[in-house]
Coordinates of C-alpha atoms in Angstrom, one line a residue:
Chain T
M1 CA -8.7 -5.6 21.9
S2 CA -10.3 -7.1 19.1
L3 CA -8.4 -7.6 15.4
L4 CA -12.4 -5.5 14.5
F5 CA -11.8 -2.6 16.8
R6 CA -7.9 -2.3 15.9
G7 CA -8.7 -2.8 12.0
V8 CA -10.4 0.3 12.8
L9 CA -8.6 2.0 14.8
W10 CA -5.0 1.4 12.9
F11 CA -7.8 2.4 9.0
G12 CA -8.5 6.0 11.0
L13 CA -4.8 5.8 12.0
Y14 CA -3.9 6.1 8.3
L15 CA -7.0 8.9 7.6
V16 CA -5.4 11.2 10.0
V17 CA -1.9 11.1 8.7
V18 CA -3.0 11.1 4.5
L19 CA -5.2 14.6 5.3
L20 CA -3.3 15.9 8.7
P21 CA -1.6 18.1 6.3
L22 CA -4.8 19.3 4.0
G23 CA -6.1 20.5 8.0
V24 CA -2.6 22.2 8.9
G25 CA -2.7 23.8 5.5
L26 CA -6.1 25.2 6.5
L27 CA -5.4 26.6 9.9
A28 CA -1.6 27.2 9.4
T29 CA -0.8 30.4 7.3
P30 CA -0.1 30.6 3.6
G31 CA 2.6 32.7 3.0
G32 CA 2.6 32.1 -0.2
H33 CA 0.2 33.1 -3.7
H34 CA -3.6 32.6 -2.8
P35 CA -4.2 30.7 -6.8
G36 CA -7.9 30.3 -6.8
P37 CA -9.9 27.4 -5.5
W38 CA -9.2 25.2 -8.5
S39 CA -5.3 26.0 -8.0
G40 CA -6.1 25.3 -4.4
A41 CA -7.7 22.2 -5.1
A42 CA -4.7 20.9 -6.9
S43 CA -2.0 22.2 -3.9
G44 CA -4.4 19.7 -2.1
L45 CA -4.5 17.1 -4.2
G46 CA -1.3 17.0 -4.3
L47 CA 0.0 17.2 -0.3
A48 CA -2.5 14.6 0.3
A49 CA -0.2 12.5 -2.7
F50 CA 2.3 12.9 -1.2
S51 CA 1.3 11.8 2.3
V52 CA -0.2 9.2 0.9
I53 CA 3.3 8.6 -1.1
V54 CA 5.2 9.1 2.4
I55 CA 3.3 6.6 4.5
E56 CA 3.1 3.7 1.4
F57 CA 6.5 2.7 2.8
A58 CA 4.5 1.8 5.9
L59 CA 1.7 -0.6 4.5
V60 CA 4.5 -2.4 3.6
S61 CA 7.4 -2.5 5.9
R62 CA 6.0 -5.5 8.1
L63 CA 4.6 -4.0 11.2
H64 CA 3.0 -6.8 12.8
A65 CA 0.3 -4.3 15.0
A66 CA -0.4 -3.1 11.7
S67 CA -0.5 -6.2 9.5
E68 CA -2.4 -8.5 12.2
P69 CA -5.8 -6.8 11.9
F70 CA -6.1 -7.1 7.7
G71 CA -2.9 -9.5 7.2
T72 CA -0.3 -8.6 4.8
D73 CA -1.8 -9.8 1.0
A74 CA -4.3 -7.2 1.9
L75 CA -2.3 -4.6 2.8
M76 CA 0.1 -5.3 -0.3
Q77 CA -3.0 -4.5 -2.3
F78 CA -4.2 -1.8 -0.8
H79 CA -0.4 -0.4 -1.4
R80 CA -1.0 -1.0 -5.2
L81 CA -4.1 0.5 -4.3
M82 CA -2.9 3.5 -3.7
G83 CA 0.2 3.6 -5.2
L84 CA -2.2 3.9 -8.8
G85 CA -4.2 6.2 -7.4
G86 CA -2.0 8.5 -5.7
L87 CA 0.0 8.6 -9.1
A88 CA -3.3 9.3 -10.6
A89 CA -3.3 12.9 -8.3
V90 CA 0.1 13.6 -9.4
V91 CA -1.0 13.8 -12.8
V92 CA -3.6 15.4 -12.2
H93 CA -1.6 17.8 -10.0
A94 CA 0.8 18.5 -12.5
A95 CA -1.4 19.3 -15.3
W96 CA -3.4 21.1 -13.4
F97 CA -0.4 23.4 -12.8
A98 CA 1.2 22.5 -16.3
F99 CA -2.5 24.1 -18.0
A100 CA -2.5 27.1 -15.5
A101 CA 0.7 28.3 -16.5
G102 CA -0.1 27.5 -19.7
S103 CA 3.4 25.7 -21.0
V104 CA 3.8 21.8 -20.4
N105 CA 7.6 22.7 -20.2
V106 CA 7.3 22.9 -16.6
L107 CA 6.8 19.3 -16.4
N108 CA 10.6 18.3 -17.8
P109 CA 12.6 17.8 -15.1
L110 CA 16.0 18.3 -17.2
D111 CA 14.3 22.0 -18.2
P112 CA 16.9 24.4 -16.1
A113 CA 13.4 27.4 -16.7
S114 CA 11.4 24.7 -14.6
P115 CA 10.3 26.5 -11.9
V116 CA 9.3 23.0 -10.4
R117 CA 12.6 20.5 -11.4
A118 CA 12.3 19.4 -8.4
G119 CA 8.2 18.3 -8.7
A120 CA 7.8 16.8 -12.4
A121 CA 11.7 15.0 -11.1
A122 CA 9.0 13.0 -8.6
A123 CA 6.1 13.2 -11.4
W124 CA 8.5 11.1 -13.8
L125 CA 10.2 8.4 -11.3
L126 CA 6.6 8.0 -9.3
L127 CA 5.3 6.9 -13.0
A128 CA 8.6 4.8 -14.0
M129 CA 7.3 2.7 -10.9
V130 CA 4.5 1.9 -11.0
T131 CA 5.0 1.1 -14.6
A132 CA 7.7 -1.3 -13.8
S133 CA 5.3 -2.7 -10.9
V134 CA 2.2 -3.3 -13.0
H135 CA 4.2 -4.3 -16.1
R136 CA 7.0 -6.3 -14.5
R137 CA 7.0 -9.7 -16.2
K138 CA 5.4 -7.9 -19.7
L139 CA 8.9 -5.6 -19.0
G140 CA 11.1 -8.6 -18.4
I141 CA 12.5 -8.0 -14.9
S142 CA 13.1 -9.8 -12.3
Y143 CA 11.3 -9.8 -8.9
E144 CA 15.0 -9.2 -7.0
A145 CA 15.8 -6.6 -9.6
W146 CA 12.0 -4.7 -9.2
Q147 CA 12.6 -4.9 -5.7
L148 CA 16.5 -3.1 -5.6
T149 CA 15.3 -0.6 -7.9
H150 CA 11.5 0.2 -6.4
S151 CA 13.0 0.9 -2.4
I152 CA 16.0 3.3 -4.5
G153 CA 12.8 4.7 -6.6
A154 CA 10.6 5.1 -3.7
M155 CA 13.4 6.7 -1.4
L156 CA 14.5 8.8 -5.0
V157 CA 10.3 10.3 -5.3
V158 CA 10.4 11.1 -1.5
V159 CA 12.6 13.0 -1.7
A160 CA 12.6 14.9 -4.7
S161 CA 8.7 15.6 -3.5
F162 CA 9.7 16.6 -0.5
A163 CA 12.1 19.0 -2.3
H164 CA 9.0 20.7 -4.6
L165 CA 7.1 21.1 -1.3
A166 CA 9.9 22.9 0.7
R167 CA 10.7 25.0 -2.5
H168 CA 7.1 25.5 -4.3
G169 CA 4.6 24.4 -2.4
S170 CA 1.4 27.1 -2.0
F171 CA 0.9 25.8 1.6
S172 CA 3.6 24.6 3.0
S173 CA 5.6 27.6 3.6
A174 CA 3.7 28.1 6.3
P175 CA 5.7 26.5 9.4
A176 CA 3.7 24.8 11.0
L177 CA 2.7 22.9 7.9
R178 CA 6.1 22.6 6.6
A179 CA 7.3 21.3 10.4
L180 CA 4.6 18.0 9.3
L181 CA 5.8 17.1 6.5
V182 CA 9.5 17.5 8.0
A183 CA 7.6 14.7 10.3
Y184 CA 6.9 13.0 8.0
V185 CA 9.8 12.8 6.6
V186 CA 11.6 12.0 9.6
A187 CA 9.0 9.2 11.2
L188 CA 9.7 7.2 7.4
L189 CA 13.4 7.7 7.8
L190 CA 13.1 6.0 11.1
L191 CA 11.0 3.2 10.4
M192 CA 13.2 2.3 7.0
A193 CA 15.9 2.6 10.2
W194 CA 13.9 -0.5 11.4
Y195 CA 13.0 -1.8 8.8
R196 CA 16.7 -2.1 6.6
L197 CA 18.4 -2.2 9.8
W198 CA 17.2 -3.5 13.4
R199 CA 15.0 -6.2 11.9
P200 CA 18.3 -8.1 9.6
W201 CA 19.9 -7.8 12.7
N202 CA 17.3 -9.8 14.8
L203 CA 17.0 -12.2 12.0
R204 CA 21.3 -12.7 12.4
R205 CA 20.6 -13.6 15.7
H206 CA 17.8 -16.2 14.7
P207 CA 19.0 -17.9 11.8
W208 CA 17.7 -21.7 10.1
E209 CA 19.2 -24.4 8.3
V210 CA 18.2 -26.7 5.5
E211 CA 17.1 -29.8 7.0
Y212 CA 16.1 -31.0 3.6
N213 CA 14.9 -30.5 0.5
R214 CA 12.8 -32.3 -1.4
D215 CA 10.8 -32.9 -4.9
V216 CA 7.5 -33.2 -4.7
G217 CA 6.8 -32.6 -8.4
G218 CA 4.9 -30.0 -10.3
S219 CA 8.1 -28.5 -10.5
T220 CA 8.2 -28.1 -6.7
R221 CA 10.4 -28.5 -3.6
A222 CA 9.0 -29.0 -0.3
L223 CA 12.3 -27.3 1.9
G224 CA 12.4 -28.4 5.6
L225 CA 14.2 -25.7 7.8
R226 CA 14.4 -26.4 11.4
P227 CA 16.0 -23.5 13.7
L228 CA 19.6 -22.8 15.0
G229 CA 20.0 -21.9 18.4
H230 CA 16.7 -20.8 19.0
R231 CA 12.9 -22.5 19.7
G232 CA 11.5 -21.2 15.6
F233 CA 8.3 -19.6 16.3
G234 CA 4.6 -20.8 16.3
F235 CA 2.3 -19.6 13.4
L236 CA -1.8 -19.9 12.0
P237 CA -2.2 -22.5 9.2
G238 CA -2.1 -20.8 5.9
Q239 CA 0.3 -17.8 7.4
F240 CA 3.4 -17.2 4.9
A241 CA 7.2 -16.2 5.8
W242 CA 9.8 -14.2 3.9
L243 CA 12.5 -16.3 3.3
S244 CA 16.0 -15.5 2.8
T245 CA 18.7 -17.7 1.0
A246 CA 20.8 -14.4 0.6
R247 CA 24.7 -14.3 2.8
S248 CA 23.6 -12.4 4.7
P249 CA 20.2 -10.8 6.5
F250 CA 21.0 -7.7 5.9
A251 CA 20.5 -8.4 2.1
L252 CA 17.7 -6.8 -0.2
A253 CA 16.6 -10.5 -2.5
Q254 CA 13.6 -11.7 0.2
H255 CA 10.9 -13.8 -1.1
P256 CA 7.1 -14.1 0.4
I257 CA 6.7 -18.5 1.1
S258 CA 3.5 -19.8 2.0
L259 CA 4.7 -22.1 4.8
S260 CA 2.4 -25.8 3.8
S261 CA 4.0 -27.4 6.6
S262 CA 1.3 -27.8 10.0
A263 CA 1.0 -25.7 12.7
V264 CA 1.1 -28.8 15.4
T265 CA 4.1 -27.8 17.2
T266 CA 6.8 -30.8 16.5
E267 CA 9.7 -31.0 18.6
P268 CA 12.7 -30.2 17.1
P269 CA 10.8 -27.7 15.9
L270 CA 10.8 -27.7 12.1
I271 CA 9.1 -25.6 9.4
E272 CA 8.3 -26.8 5.7
F273 CA 8.2 -24.5 2.5
A274 CA 6.4 -25.7 -1.1
I275 CA 8.3 -23.7 -3.5
K276 CA 7.4 -23.6 -7.3
A277 CA 9.6 -23.1 -9.7
L278 CA 8.3 -19.7 -11.1
G279 CA 11.5 -17.2 -11.2
N280 CA 14.9 -17.3 -11.7
W281 CA 15.3 -17.5 -7.6
S282 CA 12.9 -20.1 -7.0
A283 CA 14.4 -21.9 -9.9
S284 CA 18.3 -21.9 -9.2
K285 CA 18.6 -21.2 -6.5
V286 CA 16.2 -23.5 -4.4
P287 CA 16.7 -27.1 -5.7
S288 CA 20.5 -26.1 -5.1
L289 CA 20.3 -25.7 -1.1
S290 CA 21.3 -28.6 0.6
P291 CA 20.6 -29.9 4.3
G292 CA 23.2 -27.5 6.6
E293 CA 23.1 -24.9 4.8
R294 CA 22.0 -20.9 6.4
V295 CA 19.4 -19.3 5.1
W296 CA 16.9 -16.4 7.4
V297 CA 13.3 -16.3 7.7
D298 CA 10.8 -13.6 8.7
G299 CA 7.7 -14.7 9.5
P300 CA 5.2 -15.9 10.0
Y301 CA 2.8 -13.1 8.5
G302 CA -0.5 -13.2 7.2
A303 CA -4.4 -13.4 8.0
F304 CA -5.1 -16.4 5.3
S305 CA -6.2 -17.9 7.9
I306 CA -8.5 -21.4 9.2
D307 CA -7.7 -20.6 12.4
R308 CA -9.2 -16.6 12.3
E309 CA -12.2 -17.1 10.2
P310 CA -14.7 -19.6 12.5
G311 CA -16.3 -21.7 9.7
T312 CA -19.3 -24.8 9.9
G313 CA -17.0 -26.6 6.8
L314 CA -14.2 -25.3 4.3
V315 CA -14.0 -24.5 0.7
L316 CA -10.2 -24.2 -0.4
I317 CA -9.6 -23.5 -3.4
S318 CA -6.3 -23.6 -5.4
G319 CA -4.1 -23.0 -8.6
G320 CA -0.4 -23.9 -9.1
S321 CA 1.7 -22.8 -6.0
G322 CA -1.0 -22.1 -4.3
V323 CA -1.5 -25.5 -2.6
A324 CA 0.9 -24.5 0.2
P325 CA -1.3 -22.8 2.6
M326 CA -3.6 -25.4 1.3
L327 CA -1.8 -28.4 2.4
S328 CA -1.1 -26.3 5.5
M329 CA -4.7 -25.8 6.8
L330 CA -5.2 -29.5 5.9
R331 CA -2.6 -31.3 7.3
T332 CA -3.1 -29.2 10.8
M333 CA -6.4 -30.0 10.8
R334 CA -5.3 -33.8 10.3
D335 CA -2.8 -33.6 13.7
R336 CA -6.1 -31.8 15.6
G337 CA -8.4 -33.7 14.3
D338 CA -10.6 -31.8 13.3
P339 CA -14.2 -33.1 11.6
R340 CA -15.4 -30.1 10.1
P341 CA -16.3 -30.8 7.0
V342 CA -13.4 -29.4 3.9
V343 CA -14.2 -29.2 -0.2
H344 CA -10.9 -28.6 -2.1
I345 CA -10.8 -27.7 -5.4
H346 CA -7.3 -27.5 -7.0
G347 CA -6.3 -26.9 -10.5
A348 CA -3.1 -28.1 -12.2
R349 CA -2.2 -29.0 -15.9
S350 CA -1.6 -32.7 -15.4
P351 CA -1.8 -35.1 -13.0
E352 CA 1.9 -35.4 -13.3
R353 CA 2.5 -31.8 -13.0
M354 CA 0.7 -31.2 -10.0
A355 CA 2.5 -30.8 -7.1
L356 CA 2.3 -33.0 -3.8
R357 CA -0.7 -34.9 -5.4
D358 CA 0.1 -37.9 -3.6
E359 CA -0.6 -36.6 0.1
L360 CA -2.6 -34.7 -1.2
E361 CA -5.1 -37.3 -2.3
A362 CA -4.2 -39.1 0.6
L363 CA -5.4 -36.2 2.7
A364 CA -8.8 -37.1 1.4
G365 CA -8.1 -40.7 3.9
Q366 CA -7.6 -38.5 6.5
L367 CA -10.3 -36.3 6.8
N368 CA -13.7 -35.5 6.2
L369 CA -12.2 -33.7 3.0
R370 CA -13.8 -33.9 -1.0
F371 CA -10.9 -33.6 -3.2
V372 CA -11.8 -32.0 -6.4
P373 CA -8.7 -32.1 -8.9
V374 CA -9.1 -29.9 -11.8
Y375 CA -6.5 -30.8 -14.8
E376 CA -6.1 -28.6 -17.9
D377 CA -4.9 -31.0 -20.2
P378 CA -5.8 -33.9 -18.5
P379 CA -4.9 -38.0 -19.6
E380 CA -7.0 -39.8 -21.4
G381 CA -10.2 -41.5 -20.2
W382 CA -9.9 -39.3 -17.0
T383 CA -13.5 -38.4 -16.3
G384 CA -13.0 -36.2 -13.2
E385 CA -12.6 -31.9 -13.6
R386 CA -10.6 -30.8 -16.5
G387 CA -10.2 -27.0 -18.1
F388 CA -10.1 -24.1 -15.2
V389 CA -11.8 -22.6 -12.5
D390 CA -15.2 -21.3 -12.6
A391 CA -18.5 -20.3 -11.8
V392 CA -20.7 -23.8 -13.9
M393 CA -17.3 -26.2 -12.1
L394 CA -18.0 -23.8 -8.6
A395 CA -21.4 -24.1 -8.2
R396 CA -20.9 -28.1 -8.2
Y397 CA -19.2 -28.0 -5.2
L398 CA -20.2 -25.5 -3.4
P399 CA -21.8 -27.1 -0.1
A400 CA -25.9 -27.1 1.1
R401 CA -25.3 -24.0 3.4
P402 CA -22.5 -22.2 1.4
Q403 CA -23.5 -19.0 3.7
D404 CA -22.5 -21.7 6.4
Y405 CA -18.6 -22.2 5.6
Q406 CA -15.5 -20.0 4.9
Y407 CA -13.9 -19.7 1.4
F408 CA -10.1 -19.7 1.0
V409 CA -8.9 -19.3 -2.6
C410 CA -5.4 -18.6 -3.6
G411 CA -3.4 -19.1 -7.0
P412 CA -2.8 -17.4 -10.3
G413 CA -4.4 -13.3 -10.3
G414 CA -6.1 -14.9 -13.0
M415 CA -8.4 -17.6 -11.4
M416 CA -8.5 -15.9 -7.8
D417 CA -10.8 -12.7 -10.6
V418 CA -12.5 -15.5 -12.0
V419 CA -13.6 -17.3 -8.3
E420 CA -14.0 -14.4 -6.5
S421 CA -16.3 -13.1 -8.7
A422 CA -18.0 -17.0 -9.1
L423 CA -18.0 -17.4 -5.3
A424 CA -20.3 -13.4 -4.5
A425 CA -22.2 -14.1 -7.3
S426 CA -23.4 -17.1 -6.0
G427 CA -24.5 -15.2 -2.5
I428 CA -21.3 -16.2 -0.6
P429 CA -20.9 -13.1 1.6
P430 CA -17.8 -11.5 1.5
E431 CA -16.1 -11.7 4.8
R432 CA -16.6 -15.4 3.8
I433 CA -14.1 -15.0 1.1
H434 CA -10.4 -14.9 1.9
T435 CA -7.6 -14.6 -0.9
E436 CA -4.2 -14.3 -0.2
R437 CA -2.2 -13.2 -3.6
F438 CA 1.2 -12.8 -4.4
D439 CA 2.1 -12.4 -7.9
M440 CA 0.7 -8.6 -7.5
V441 CA 4.6 -7.5 -9.4
Chain F
V1 CA -13.1 -7.1 -3.5
V2 CA -13.2 -5.6 -0.4
V3 CA -9.5 -3.9 -0.1
K4 CA -10.4 -2.2 -4.0
R5 CA -13.7 -0.9 -2.8
V6 CA -11.8 0.7 0.2
A7 CA -9.2 1.8 -2.2
V8 CA -11.6 3.2 -4.6
S9 CA -13.7 5.6 -1.9
L10 CA -11.2 6.4 -0.4
W11 CA -9.8 8.3 -3.0
A12 CA -12.9 9.5 -4.0
F13 CA -13.1 11.3 -1.0
I14 CA -9.1 12.2 -0.7
G15 CA -10.1 14.0 -4.0
L16 CA -13.6 15.5 -2.4
A17 CA -11.1 17.3 0.2
S18 CA -8.8 18.8 -1.8
L19 CA -12.0 20.3 -3.4
V20 CA -13.3 21.6 -0.5
F21 CA -9.8 22.3 0.6
G22 CA -9.1 24.3 -2.4
W23 CA -12.5 26.0 -2.0
V24 CA -11.5 27.1 2.0
A25 CA -8.2 27.9 1.8
T26 CA -8.4 30.4 -1.3
R27 CA -11.7 31.7 1.1
T28 CA -11.0 31.6 4.8
P29 CA -9.7 34.8 6.5
A30 CA -6.4 34.3 7.2
V31 CA -5.0 35.8 11.0
T32 CA -4.8 39.2 12.9
A33 CA -1.7 41.1 11.5
Q34 CA -0.2 41.6 15.2
A35 CA 2.4 44.5 16.7
G36 CA 5.7 45.0 16.6
Q37 CA 5.7 42.0 13.6
S38 CA 7.5 43.8 10.3
V39 CA 6.0 45.0 7.7
A40 CA 6.4 42.3 5.0
E41 CA 5.1 40.0 7.5
A42 CA 2.0 41.4 8.7
G43 CA 1.9 42.2 4.8
R44 CA 1.5 38.5 4.2
L45 CA -0.8 38.0 7.2
A46 CA -3.4 41.0 6.4
F47 CA -3.6 40.0 2.8
D48 CA -5.2 37.0 4.2
R49 CA -8.2 39.4 6.1
D50 CA -11.5 40.0 4.6
C51 CA -12.6 43.2 5.7
G52 CA -15.6 43.5 3.3
S53 CA -16.6 46.7 4.2
C54 CA -14.5 49.5 2.4
H55 CA -16.7 49.9 -0.4
G56 CA -17.8 53.4 0.6
C57 CA -16.4 53.6 3.4
P58 CA -15.6 57.7 3.9
E59 CA -12.0 56.9 5.7
L60 CA -10.9 55.4 2.1
A61 CA -11.3 58.5 0.4
S62 CA -8.9 60.2 3.2
A63 CA -6.9 58.0 2.1
S64 CA -3.2 59.1 0.7
D65 CA -3.8 59.3 -2.8
E66 CA -1.0 55.9 -3.4
A67 CA -3.0 53.7 -1.5
A68 CA -6.3 54.9 -2.9
R69 CA -4.6 54.1 -6.4
L70 CA -3.5 50.5 -5.1
V71 CA -6.9 49.3 -3.6
D72 CA -8.6 50.7 -6.2
K73 CA -6.4 48.8 -8.8
L74 CA -6.7 45.9 -6.6
A75 CA -10.6 45.8 -6.8
T76 CA -10.3 46.7 -10.1
H77 CA -7.6 43.7 -11.8
G78 CA -7.2 41.6 -8.9
P79 CA -3.5 40.3 -8.5
S80 CA -1.0 40.3 -10.4
S81 CA 1.8 38.7 -9.7
V82 CA 2.8 37.0 -6.1
E83 CA 5.4 39.8 -5.7
D84 CA 3.2 43.1 -7.1
D85 CA 0.9 41.4 -4.1
L86 CA 2.9 41.9 -1.7
A87 CA 4.8 44.4 -2.4
I88 CA 0.7 46.0 -2.4
V89 CA -0.2 45.0 0.7
A90 CA 3.4 46.2 2.5
Y91 CA 2.7 49.5 1.7
L92 CA -1.0 49.6 2.4
V93 CA -0.2 47.5 5.8
S94 CA 2.9 50.9 5.9
D95 CA 0.1 53.3 5.5
P96 CA -3.5 52.3 6.0
P97 CA -5.9 53.6 4.4
C98 CA -8.3 52.9 6.6
S99 CA -7.9 53.8 10.1
T100 CA -8.7 49.3 10.7
G101 CA -5.1 49.0 9.3
L102 CA -6.7 45.6 7.2
A103 CA -5.4 45.1 4.0
P104 CA -8.0 43.8 1.0
A105 CA -8.2 40.3 0.3
T106 CA -7.7 40.7 -3.6
R107 CA -7.6 36.7 -3.5
T108 CA -11.7 36.8 -3.5
G109 CA -11.4 39.6 -5.7
G110 CA -13.2 41.8 -3.3
D111 CA -14.4 45.4 -3.8
H112 CA -12.4 47.0 -1.0

């Protein structure tokens, strides 16, 4: 079954899950009041928002079958956008009924007189979660703290929303609709049990050990790992894995890190991550890891790979830690003897602060590769590219038939926005532009 | 870019589906009250029926005064509250103003 067909099937299933409560609500006998078309629409929006919120967890629960057609990066972006839309839907739902009731007090979850306290609590909690996710860095919340509170908060939102629907829903008093909503919650609980219990338990049976931990410049560590008592896993160049350095794989804190090693199998099996010091974990814990220490690796994931996208040539555009998946692609091409032309544009603050600079430059001599370093703060006498990667700079390096190439972009969010827009403006078809974003929160 | 377009389109579709839901759900007749059901249940079910032919119905003229008064109240003022509606509908079903046994579809402001 092709990835496209599977993608269509999964998207169709998503649509069905989101809209089924509305269909069942129409067919089932309503047992409550009949509030008129606008209130009915607000109820429908609330029902759909509940479905969206319940299924949000499924989008990021690392189900291989579901993530393969789209890629984890795309699913995470979709999760984020649907969460924002879900919040907007809940706000519209709540605002309409507050307007209809003629009082905003109903939105106060602490007001004992409010008949919809559970719903109001769910709405406020959802608002807090979305705010913390969108502005995590500005609010000074660590990734680990955010991960923990996001998981707990999501569960509380689902429980409070369900309580609201069960007690106050205009249409959810119908047995068929209530049964459907219960089924959604049960499915969510089962998925959480798989994600939080079975998956870590499986990881525990397949530990990894630190083989080496090297400083490769640019505040970046190259962390080599070898499997302990198992064969490891194969992966596509450009994919990533979730890395945990906690004592137990059941710990919540896990980090999505791109594999930087070649996808060509080695003997003994060995994988490598290039980890830039960007937060508490990567700046303090990672450098302290010693050979022989045990870690947990859940992977591979992601659709960001040259192996999935046939093209006569490649344009790789990276910035900062975005170099890791590019390095994996280039190392793999070298090991395979891939003769296709490659342009690699990589942004860094300065030559001294560019991770893996020596190897990137060396690869230019081993592949049909044009390596273009771009420095924000170049050394005196530098005649190459400087500043930030933008449309004008890109135009200088696009191949003669740019629509025949595949474009891979990975780096800081701002750079990716600029590059994506520039590539689209240059006439590159969207299906040939592939991105990997891990700094969404 | 593609993901954003898909998400925005999907939310537009969900919004449209909710509007359709609101419009249809408050107009579609529900099921017919069945024999053997409790008055309250039958009332809830009958509440959703849209007979559509009460106005000028000769049978209504011969209905009890209370039933006729309630029908008139519903036709004139529409539903007032959930409790009122259910009480009225339960009464109408237990003392039907017409031989069809159908209660008025008050939520659309019908003139039954």
